[in-house]
Amino acid sequence: MQMTTGRFRRVFVANRGEIAVRIIRACKDLGIETVIGVSAADRDTLGARLADRAICIGPAAAKASYLNADALIAAARGTGCDAIHPGYGFLSERAGFQRLCVEAGMAFIGPSADAIEKMGDKITAIAMARRAGVPIVPGKEKISSAEELLQAIGDVGLPCLIKATAGGGGRGMRVVRELAAAEAAFKSAQAEALAAFGDGTLYLEKYISRARHIEIQVLADHHGNVCHLFERDCTVQRRHQKLIEEAPSAVLAPATRTAMAEAALALTRAAGYTNAGTVEFVYDIDSDRFYFLEMNTRVQVEHPVTEMITGIDIVREQIRIAAGERLSFSQDQVRIDGAAIECRINAEDATRGFQPIPGLITTWSPPAQTGVRLDTHCYAGYRVPPYYDSMIAKVIVRAPTREAAIEQMNRYLDGFHVEGITTTIPFQRRVITHRGFAAADVTTTWVEDELLREAAETV
Ligand code: ADP
Ligand code: ADP
Ligand code: MG
């Protein structure tokens, strides 16, 4: 049992970057002390300065530090923490890490190991969704050889999508548009999945050609309360990775929104799920139908857009839930107020294939603008290390309308000056000022198929 009663006194942050800062802030709001485990390359990160204590848990390489469960558990125990927040990425979706926390007498701020396990394997998750009456993408089939793939394509039809059962971060996925390309796609997907997850198991689903990515945020406590916080639209992607997210979605009809939220709640209940989670769907623009993709059993990168339109602090709720408290709100109190947009800012050069550009930040000068939230671990004089994800900040705006939010975002990004490293700020400005984005007339492949091609033509 992971649930404890009573408030936590000290929480261990088992992550880095902006999400570590975000977790520390939520703990401060709740009057809880924090200890952060940092790698040798992260001693100067903002999280290390803001936490009550920073402990070095290993060398720069993530394998030896942020993925080193034993070192993290030892540091948390040794500093008298009563709970661990895993953030996103790293160990956040490892059932074994959850179990180690609990065995060491600490609460894991997230779902049970059982729920992580069930949702971590996409085939198991899909089976559970089907039983809960949630629509799933047609033609789900496990494939273990190129021959099986050809057979499955016979049933599913083209185009189709090869995916990894252990997948995440858009890796191990290949679209197959013609039979001749199937075998090569199978081999490269398998190799990528093996390298990324140590598991090359693949499955096939029908490829939705004109798709949007829409997901539902859920929160559930240990007292049977299960609520949703409406949707986020994460359609603006590159290589199946999210770049910009917004809430609410500009394209969902009210009836579809309700049906999607009900489906997410049904799955959450069927899984006996607790804490924060996200049920992801692919939405077929042409048929107005949605299908279950996966459930992410952790806080999501893009959670702030939901916080901005609902006024609910998701990380604070996560901590309260893990401490055995009830959700601080009921479903009928959750309202959508205005429109929020988030731009992920990466230390990358968008004009050179989004190549990471780490290094010393010499100028870091975000504008002072009301209604805008900047989630970051960076500051002037901070050196962005080359070892980790290249996201350095998230800019989140909220305004009464989507139009006004776009306008605010543009103004903020225009005034946001960063020097010393190259960032995706100019690229994000191009996206949000594009007529296609303004009209919400985009699909998950729009950035690659249109925006980047237009840019290449104008160079
Ligand atoms: P989201 O929907 O929240 O963006 P992603 O699947 O893109 O979810 O992953 C969230 C973040 O965690 C991304 O920044 C990604 O690079 C990172 N991430 C995903 N898997 C891992 C992992 N195994 N180790 C470290 N970071 C990871
Ligand atoms: P990951 O674990 O890598 O996040 P997902 O299953 O969530 O994998 O898919 C990532 C992205 O790939 C989605 O956001 C969507 O853009 C695209 N995608 C996934 N499945 C399909 C599909 N069947 N048809 C079209 N696009 C899809
Ligand atoms: Mg996903």
Coordinates of C-alpha atoms and ligand atoms in Angstrom, one line a residue:
M1 CA 0.0 0.0 0.0
Q2 CA 1.6 3.3 -1.0
M3 CA -0.9 5.6 0.7
T4 CA 0.1 7.1 4.0
T5 CA -2.0 9.3 6.2
G6 CA -1.2 12.8 7.4
R7 CA 0.9 15.3 5.6
F8 CA 4.4 14.8 4.3
R9 CA 7.1 16.7 6.1
R10 CA 9.8 16.3 3.5
V11 CA 9.6 15.3 -0.2
F12 CA 12.5 14.0 -2.3
V13 CA 12.5 15.3 -5.9
A14 CA 13.8 12.5 -8.2
N15 CA 14.1 14.5 -11.4
R16 CA 15.8 17.5 -12.9
G17 CA 15.1 20.6 -15.1
E18 CA 11.9 22.6 -15.1
I19 CA 9.7 19.9 -13.6
A20 CA 12.0 19.7 -10.5
V21 CA 11.5 23.4 -10.0
R22 CA 7.7 23.0 -10.5
I23 CA 7.6 20.2 -7.8
I24 CA 9.6 22.3 -5.3
R25 CA 7.2 25.2 -5.8
A26 CA 4.2 23.0 -5.1
C27 CA 5.9 21.6 -2.0
K28 CA 6.7 25.2 -0.7
D29 CA 3.0 26.1 -1.3
L30 CA 2.0 23.2 0.9
G31 CA 4.7 24.0 3.6
I32 CA 6.7 20.8 2.8
E33 CA 10.5 20.7 2.8
T34 CA 12.3 19.4 -0.3
V35 CA 15.5 17.5 -1.0
I36 CA 16.6 17.2 -4.6
G37 CA 18.9 14.5 -6.0
V38 CA 21.1 16.1 -8.7
S39 CA 23.7 14.6 -11.0
A40 CA 27.3 16.1 -11.0
A41 CA 26.3 18.1 -14.0
D42 CA 23.3 19.7 -12.4
R43 CA 24.7 21.2 -9.2
D44 CA 24.0 24.7 -10.5
T45 CA 20.5 24.1 -11.8
L46 CA 17.7 26.3 -10.3
G47 CA 16.2 23.3 -8.5
A48 CA 19.4 22.8 -6.5
R49 CA 19.2 26.4 -5.4
L50 CA 15.5 26.4 -4.5
A51 CA 15.3 23.1 -2.7
D52 CA 16.1 23.0 1.1
R53 CA 18.9 20.6 0.3
A54 CA 20.6 19.2 -2.8
I55 CA 22.3 15.8 -2.8
C56 CA 24.6 14.6 -5.6
I57 CA 23.3 11.1 -6.6
G58 CA 25.9 10.3 -9.3
P59 CA 27.8 11.4 -12.4
A60 CA 26.3 13.3 -15.4
A61 CA 25.1 10.2 -17.4
A62 CA 21.5 9.7 -16.6
K63 CA 22.0 5.9 -16.3
A64 CA 24.3 6.6 -13.3
S65 CA 22.2 9.3 -11.7
Y66 CA 18.5 10.0 -12.6
L67 CA 18.0 6.4 -13.7
N68 CA 19.9 5.0 -10.7
A69 CA 17.0 3.9 -8.5
D70 CA 19.2 2.6 -5.7
A71 CA 21.1 5.8 -5.4
L72 CA 17.9 7.9 -5.4
I73 CA 16.2 5.7 -2.8
A74 CA 19.3 5.8 -0.6
A75 CA 19.6 9.6 -0.8
A76 CA 15.9 10.0 0.0
R77 CA 16.0 7.7 3.0
G78 CA 19.3 9.1 4.2
T79 CA 17.8 12.6 4.2
G80 CA 14.7 11.6 6.1
C81 CA 12.2 12.1 3.3
D82 CA 8.7 10.6 3.6
A83 CA 7.8 10.7 -0.1
I84 CA 9.4 10.8 -3.6
H85 CA 8.1 12.7 -6.6
P86 CA 9.4 11.2 -9.8
G87 CA 8.3 14.0 -12.2
Y88 CA 8.1 12.8 -15.9
G89 CA 10.5 10.7 -18.0
F90 CA 13.4 9.0 -16.1
L91 CA 12.0 6.6 -13.5
S92 CA 8.5 8.0 -13.4
E93 CA 6.9 5.1 -15.2
R94 CA 8.9 2.3 -13.8
A95 CA 6.8 0.0 -11.6
G96 CA 9.9 -1.3 -10.0
F97 CA 10.9 2.2 -8.7
Q98 CA 7.5 2.7 -7.2
R99 CA 7.9 -0.6 -5.3
L100 CA 11.4 0.3 -4.1
C101 CA 10.0 3.6 -2.7
V102 CA 7.3 1.8 -0.8
E103 CA 9.6 -1.0 0.5
A104 CA 11.9 1.7 1.8
G105 CA 9.0 3.2 3.8
M106 CA 8.3 6.2 1.6
A107 CA 5.3 7.2 -0.4
F108 CA 5.5 7.3 -4.2
I109 CA 3.8 10.4 -5.5
G110 CA 2.0 8.7 -8.4
P111 CA -0.2 5.6 -9.1
S112 CA 0.3 2.1 -7.7
A113 CA 3.0 -0.2 -9.2
D114 CA 0.1 -2.3 -10.5
A115 CA -1.4 0.6 -12.5
I116 CA 2.0 1.6 -13.9
E117 CA 2.6 -1.9 -15.0
K118 CA -0.8 -2.4 -16.7
M119 CA -0.6 0.9 -18.6
G120 CA 3.1 0.7 -19.3
D121 CA 2.5 -2.2 -21.8
K122 CA 0.4 -0.7 -24.5
I123 CA -1.1 -4.0 -25.6
T124 CA -2.4 -4.6 -22.0
A125 CA -3.6 -1.1 -21.8
I126 CA -5.5 -1.4 -25.0
A127 CA -7.1 -4.6 -23.9
M128 CA -8.2 -2.9 -20.7
A129 CA -9.6 0.1 -22.7
R130 CA -11.5 -2.2 -24.9
R131 CA -13.1 -3.9 -21.8
A132 CA -14.0 -0.5 -20.4
G133 CA -15.9 0.3 -23.6
V134 CA -13.3 2.9 -24.7
P135 CA -13.0 3.2 -28.5
I136 CA -9.6 1.8 -29.8
V137 CA -7.9 2.3 -33.1
P138 CA -9.0 -0.4 -35.6
G139 CA -6.6 -3.3 -36.3
K140 CA -4.5 -3.7 -33.2
E141 CA -2.3 -6.7 -33.7
K142 CA 0.9 -7.9 -32.2
I143 CA 3.6 -8.6 -34.8
S144 CA 6.8 -10.5 -34.2
S145 CA 8.2 -10.9 -37.8
A146 CA 8.1 -9.3 -41.2
E147 CA 5.9 -12.1 -42.4
E148 CA 3.4 -11.5 -39.6
L149 CA 3.4 -7.8 -40.5
L150 CA 2.5 -8.5 -44.1
Q151 CA -0.3 -10.7 -42.9
A152 CA -1.6 -8.1 -40.4
I153 CA -1.5 -5.4 -43.2
G154 CA -3.8 -7.7 -45.1
D155 CA -6.4 -7.3 -42.3
V156 CA -5.7 -3.7 -41.2
G157 CA -5.1 -2.2 -44.6
L158 CA -2.8 0.7 -45.7
P159 CA -1.7 3.2 -44.5
C160 CA -0.8 1.6 -41.1
L161 CA 1.4 2.4 -38.2
I162 CA 4.0 0.1 -36.6
K163 CA 4.3 0.9 -32.8
A164 CA 6.3 -0.4 -29.9
T165 CA 4.4 -1.9 -26.9
A166 CA 7.0 -0.3 -24.6
G167 CA 6.9 3.0 -26.6
G168 CA 7.3 6.5 -25.4
G169 CA 8.5 9.9 -26.8
G170 CA 7.4 8.9 -30.3
R171 CA 10.1 6.3 -30.6
G172 CA 9.8 2.9 -32.3
M173 CA 7.0 4.2 -34.6
R174 CA 6.9 3.8 -38.5
V175 CA 4.2 4.7 -40.9
V176 CA 3.8 2.1 -43.7
R177 CA 2.1 3.5 -46.9
E178 CA 3.0 0.7 -49.3
L179 CA 3.7 -3.0 -49.0
A180 CA 7.2 -2.7 -50.6
A181 CA 8.3 -0.5 -47.6
A182 CA 6.9 -2.8 -44.9
E183 CA 9.9 -5.0 -44.2
A184 CA 12.4 -2.2 -43.9
A185 CA 10.0 -0.3 -41.6
F186 CA 9.5 -3.3 -39.4
K187 CA 13.3 -3.8 -39.0
S188 CA 14.0 -0.1 -38.2
A189 CA 11.1 0.2 -35.7
Q190 CA 12.3 -3.0 -34.0
A191 CA 15.9 -1.8 -33.7
E192 CA 14.8 1.6 -32.4
A193 CA 12.5 0.1 -29.8
L194 CA 15.2 -2.3 -28.6
A195 CA 17.7 0.5 -28.3
A196 CA 15.3 2.9 -26.5
F197 CA 13.3 0.5 -24.3
G198 CA 15.3 -2.8 -24.3
D199 CA 12.1 -4.4 -25.7
G200 CA 11.5 -4.8 -29.4
T201 CA 7.9 -6.0 -29.2
L202 CA 5.8 -4.3 -31.9
Y203 CA 2.2 -4.0 -32.8
L204 CA 0.2 -2.6 -35.7
E205 CA -2.7 -0.2 -36.0
K206 CA -4.5 1.6 -38.7
Y207 CA -2.9 5.0 -39.4
I208 CA -5.3 7.9 -39.1
S209 CA -4.1 10.2 -41.9
R210 CA -5.8 13.5 -40.7
A211 CA -5.4 13.3 -37.0
R212 CA -5.3 15.5 -34.0
H213 CA -3.8 14.5 -30.6
I214 CA -6.3 15.2 -27.8
E215 CA -5.9 14.0 -24.3
I216 CA -7.8 14.1 -21.0
Q217 CA -6.3 14.9 -17.7
V218 CA -7.6 12.8 -14.8
L219 CA -7.1 12.9 -11.0
A220 CA -8.2 10.2 -8.6
D221 CA -7.8 9.9 -4.9
H222 CA -7.8 6.9 -2.5
H223 CA -11.4 7.6 -1.5
G224 CA -13.0 6.7 -4.8
N225 CA -13.2 10.2 -6.2
V226 CA -12.3 10.3 -9.9
C227 CA -12.4 13.6 -11.8
H228 CA -11.4 14.8 -15.2
L229 CA -10.0 18.3 -16.0
F230 CA -11.1 18.4 -19.6
E231 CA -8.8 18.1 -22.6
R232 CA -5.5 19.3 -24.0
D233 CA -4.9 19.5 -27.7
C234 CA -1.3 18.5 -28.5
T235 CA -1.6 18.3 -32.3
V236 CA 1.4 20.5 -33.1
Q237 CA 4.1 17.8 -33.2
R238 CA 7.4 17.0 -34.9
R239 CA 8.3 13.4 -35.3
H240 CA 5.4 12.4 -33.0
Q241 CA 6.7 14.7 -30.3
K242 CA 4.7 17.6 -28.9
L243 CA 5.8 21.1 -29.5
I244 CA 2.8 23.3 -28.6
E245 CA -0.2 22.3 -26.4
E246 CA -3.4 24.1 -25.7
A247 CA -6.6 23.9 -23.7
P248 CA -9.4 23.6 -24.5
S249 CA -9.1 22.1 -28.0
A250 CA -10.3 24.5 -30.7
V251 CA -11.9 21.7 -32.7
L252 CA -13.9 19.5 -30.3
A253 CA -17.7 19.7 -30.5
P254 CA -19.2 19.8 -27.0
A255 CA -20.7 16.3 -27.4
T256 CA -17.4 14.8 -28.4
R257 CA -15.6 16.5 -25.5
T258 CA -18.1 15.0 -23.1
A259 CA -17.8 11.5 -24.7
M260 CA -14.0 11.7 -24.5
A261 CA -14.0 12.7 -20.9
E262 CA -16.4 9.9 -20.0
A263 CA -14.2 7.4 -21.8
A264 CA -11.2 8.6 -19.9
L265 CA -13.1 8.3 -16.6
A266 CA -14.3 4.8 -17.5
L267 CA -10.7 3.6 -18.1
T268 CA -9.4 5.3 -14.9
R269 CA -12.1 3.6 -12.9
A270 CA -11.6 0.2 -14.6
A271 CA -7.9 0.3 -13.8
G272 CA -8.5 1.2 -10.2
Y273 CA -6.2 4.1 -11.0
T274 CA -5.1 6.7 -8.4
N275 CA -3.2 10.0 -8.6
A276 CA -2.7 12.1 -11.8
G277 CA -2.9 10.5 -15.2
T278 CA -3.5 11.4 -18.8
V279 CA -5.6 9.4 -21.3
E280 CA -4.4 10.1 -24.8
F281 CA -6.6 9.8 -27.8
V282 CA -6.0 10.2 -31.6
Y283 CA -8.9 12.2 -33.0
D284 CA -9.9 11.6 -36.7
I285 CA -10.9 15.0 -38.1
D286 CA -12.8 13.6 -41.0
S287 CA -15.1 11.2 -39.1
D288 CA -15.2 13.2 -35.7
R289 CA -14.2 9.9 -34.0
F290 CA -11.6 9.4 -31.3
Y291 CA -9.6 6.4 -30.4
F292 CA -7.5 5.4 -27.3
L293 CA -3.8 5.7 -27.7
E294 CA -2.2 5.2 -24.3
M295 CA -2.4 6.3 -20.7
N296 CA 0.6 8.2 -19.2
T297 CA 0.9 7.3 -15.5
R298 CA 2.6 10.5 -14.4
V299 CA 2.4 14.3 -14.5
Q300 CA 2.6 15.4 -18.2
V301 CA 5.0 18.1 -19.6
E302 CA 2.0 20.1 -20.7
H303 CA 0.0 20.0 -17.5
P304 CA 0.2 23.8 -17.0
V305 CA -2.3 24.6 -19.7
T306 CA -4.9 22.6 -17.8
E307 CA -4.0 24.4 -14.6
M308 CA -4.4 27.8 -16.3
I309 CA -7.9 27.2 -17.5
T310 CA -9.2 25.3 -14.5
G311 CA -7.3 27.0 -11.6
I312 CA -6.5 23.6 -10.2
D313 CA -2.9 22.9 -9.2
I314 CA -2.2 19.4 -10.5
V315 CA 1.1 18.8 -8.7
R316 CA -0.4 20.0 -5.4
E317 CA -3.3 17.5 -5.9
Q318 CA -0.8 14.7 -6.7
I319 CA 1.0 15.3 -3.4
R320 CA -2.2 15.6 -1.4
I321 CA -3.5 12.4 -3.0
A322 CA -0.3 10.5 -2.1
A323 CA -0.7 11.6 1.5
G324 CA -4.1 10.1 1.6
E325 CA -6.1 13.3 1.3
R326 CA -9.2 13.8 -0.8
L327 CA -9.3 15.7 -4.0
S328 CA -9.8 19.4 -3.1
F329 CA -12.6 19.9 -5.6
S330 CA -15.6 18.0 -7.1
Q331 CA -16.3 17.4 -10.8
D332 CA -19.1 20.0 -10.9
Q333 CA -16.6 22.7 -9.7
V334 CA -14.3 22.1 -12.7
R335 CA -14.9 24.7 -15.3
I336 CA -13.0 25.9 -18.4
D337 CA -12.1 29.5 -18.1
G338 CA -10.5 31.1 -21.2
A339 CA -7.9 29.6 -23.4
A340 CA -4.3 28.6 -22.6
I341 CA -1.4 27.8 -24.9
E342 CA 2.1 26.4 -24.0
C343 CA 5.2 26.6 -26.2
R344 CA 8.1 24.3 -25.3
I345 CA 11.4 26.1 -25.7
N346 CA 14.3 23.9 -26.5
A347 CA 18.1 24.6 -26.8
E348 CA 18.1 23.6 -30.4
D349 CA 18.7 25.1 -33.8
A350 CA 15.5 24.7 -35.8
T351 CA 17.2 25.8 -39.0
R352 CA 19.6 22.9 -38.7
G353 CA 17.3 19.9 -38.2
F354 CA 16.6 20.8 -34.5
Q355 CA 20.2 20.0 -33.5
P356 CA 20.7 20.5 -29.8
I357 CA 22.8 23.5 -28.9
P358 CA 23.8 23.3 -25.2
G359 CA 26.2 25.8 -23.6
L360 CA 26.4 28.9 -21.4
I361 CA 23.4 31.2 -21.2
T362 CA 24.8 34.7 -21.2
T363 CA 21.5 36.6 -21.5
W364 CA 18.2 35.3 -20.1
S365 CA 15.7 38.1 -20.2
P366 CA 12.0 37.1 -20.2
P367 CA 9.6 40.0 -20.5
A368 CA 7.4 41.0 -17.6
Q369 CA 3.9 40.3 -18.9
T370 CA 0.8 39.6 -16.8
G371 CA -1.1 36.4 -17.4
V372 CA 2.0 34.6 -18.6
R373 CA 3.8 31.7 -16.7
L374 CA 7.4 30.7 -17.4
D375 CA 8.4 27.2 -16.1
T376 CA 12.1 26.9 -16.2
H377 CA 15.3 25.9 -14.5
C378 CA 17.5 28.4 -16.4
Y379 CA 18.9 31.8 -15.6
A380 CA 21.7 34.1 -16.9
G381 CA 25.0 32.4 -16.2
Y382 CA 23.5 28.9 -16.3
R383 CA 25.3 26.3 -18.5
V384 CA 22.8 24.0 -20.3
P385 CA 24.4 20.6 -20.0
P386 CA 24.6 18.4 -23.1
Y387 CA 23.5 15.2 -21.4
Y388 CA 19.8 15.5 -21.1
D389 CA 16.6 16.5 -22.9
S390 CA 17.0 19.9 -24.6
M391 CA 13.9 21.5 -23.2
I392 CA 14.9 24.6 -21.2
A393 CA 11.6 26.3 -20.6
K394 CA 7.9 26.3 -21.1
V395 CA 6.0 29.5 -21.8
I396 CA 2.3 29.3 -20.9
V397 CA -0.3 32.0 -21.5
R398 CA -4.0 32.3 -20.7
A399 CA -6.4 34.8 -22.1
P400 CA -10.2 35.0 -22.5
T401 CA -10.1 33.8 -26.0
R402 CA -7.7 31.6 -28.1
E403 CA -7.1 34.5 -30.4
A404 CA -6.0 36.7 -27.5
A405 CA -3.8 33.9 -26.1
I406 CA -2.0 33.6 -29.5
E407 CA -1.5 37.4 -29.5
Q408 CA -0.1 37.3 -26.0
M409 CA 2.2 34.4 -26.7
N410 CA 3.6 36.2 -29.8
R411 CA 4.2 39.3 -27.8
Y412 CA 6.0 37.4 -25.0
L413 CA 8.2 35.4 -27.4
D414 CA 9.1 38.6 -29.2
G415 CA 10.3 40.1 -26.0
F416 CA 12.1 37.0 -24.7
H417 CA 15.8 37.5 -25.2
V418 CA 18.2 34.6 -24.7
E419 CA 21.8 34.8 -25.7
G420 CA 24.8 32.3 -25.6
I421 CA 22.7 29.4 -26.8
T422 CA 20.4 28.9 -29.8
T423 CA 16.7 28.3 -28.9
T424 CA 13.5 27.4 -30.7
I425 CA 11.9 30.7 -29.7
P426 CA 12.0 32.0 -33.4
F427 CA 10.6 28.7 -34.6
Q428 CA 7.7 28.8 -32.1
R429 CA 6.9 32.3 -33.2
R430 CA 6.6 31.1 -36.7
V431 CA 4.2 28.4 -35.7
I432 CA 1.9 30.5 -33.6
T433 CA 1.7 33.3 -36.2
H434 CA 1.0 31.0 -39.1
R435 CA -2.5 31.3 -40.5
G436 CA -2.9 27.5 -40.3
F437 CA -2.4 27.6 -36.6
A438 CA -4.7 30.6 -36.1
A439 CA -7.4 28.7 -38.0
A440 CA -6.7 25.5 -36.0
D441 CA -6.5 23.9 -39.4
V442 CA -3.6 21.6 -38.6
T443 CA -2.9 17.8 -38.1
T444 CA -0.2 16.0 -36.3
T445 CA 2.0 16.0 -39.4
W446 CA 1.4 19.7 -40.3
V447 CA 4.7 21.0 -39.0
E448 CA 6.7 18.5 -41.1
D449 CA 4.4 18.5 -44.2
E450 CA 3.7 22.2 -44.5
L451 CA 5.4 24.6 -42.1
L452 CA 9.0 23.2 -42.4
R453 CA 8.6 22.8 -46.2
E454 CA 7.4 26.4 -46.6
A455 CA 10.4 27.5 -44.5
A456 CA 12.8 25.5 -46.7
E457 CA 11.3 27.1 -49.8
T458 CA 11.8 30.7 -48.5
V459 CA 15.4 30.2 -47.5
Ligands
ADP1 P1 4.6 14.1 -22.8 O1 3.3 13.7 -23.4 O2 4.4 14.4 -21.3 O3 5.4 15.1 -23.6 P2 6.7 12.2 -23.6 O4 6.5 10.8 -23.8 O5 7.1 13.1 -24.7 O6 5.4 12.7 -22.8 O7 7.8 12.3 -22.5 C1 7.9 13.3 -21.5 C2 9.3 13.8 -21.4 O8 10.1 12.8 -20.8 C3 10.0 14.2 -22.7 O9 10.7 15.4 -22.4 C4 10.9 13.0 -23.0 O10 12.1 13.4 -23.6 C5 11.2 12.5 -21.6 N1 11.4 11.1 -21.5 C6 10.5 10.2 -22.0 N2 11.0 8.9 -21.7 C7 12.2 9.1 -21.1 C8 13.1 8.2 -20.5 N3 13.0 6.9 -20.6 N4 14.2 8.7 -19.9 C9 14.3 10.1 -19.8 N5 13.5 10.9 -20.3 C10 12.4 10.5 -20.9
ADP2 P1 4.2 7.6 -27.4 O1 4.2 6.6 -26.3 O2 5.4 7.6 -28.2 O3 3.7 9.0 -26.9 P2 1.6 7.4 -28.7 O4 0.8 6.2 -29.0 O5 1.0 8.4 -27.7 O6 3.1 7.1 -28.4 O7 1.7 8.2 -30.1 C1 2.5 9.3 -30.3 C2 1.9 10.2 -31.4 O8 1.9 9.5 -32.7 C3 0.5 10.7 -31.2 O9 0.5 11.9 -30.5 C4 0.0 10.9 -32.7 O10 0.5 12.1 -33.2 C5 0.7 9.8 -33.4 N1 -0.1 8.5 -33.6 C6 -0.1 7.5 -32.7 N2 -1.0 6.5 -33.2 C7 -1.5 7.0 -34.3 C8 -2.4 6.5 -35.3 N3 -3.0 5.3 -35.1 N4 -2.7 7.2 -36.4 C9 -2.2 8.4 -36.5 N5 -1.3 9.0 -35.7 C10 -1.0 8.3 -34.6
MG3 MG 1.9 9.4 -26.1

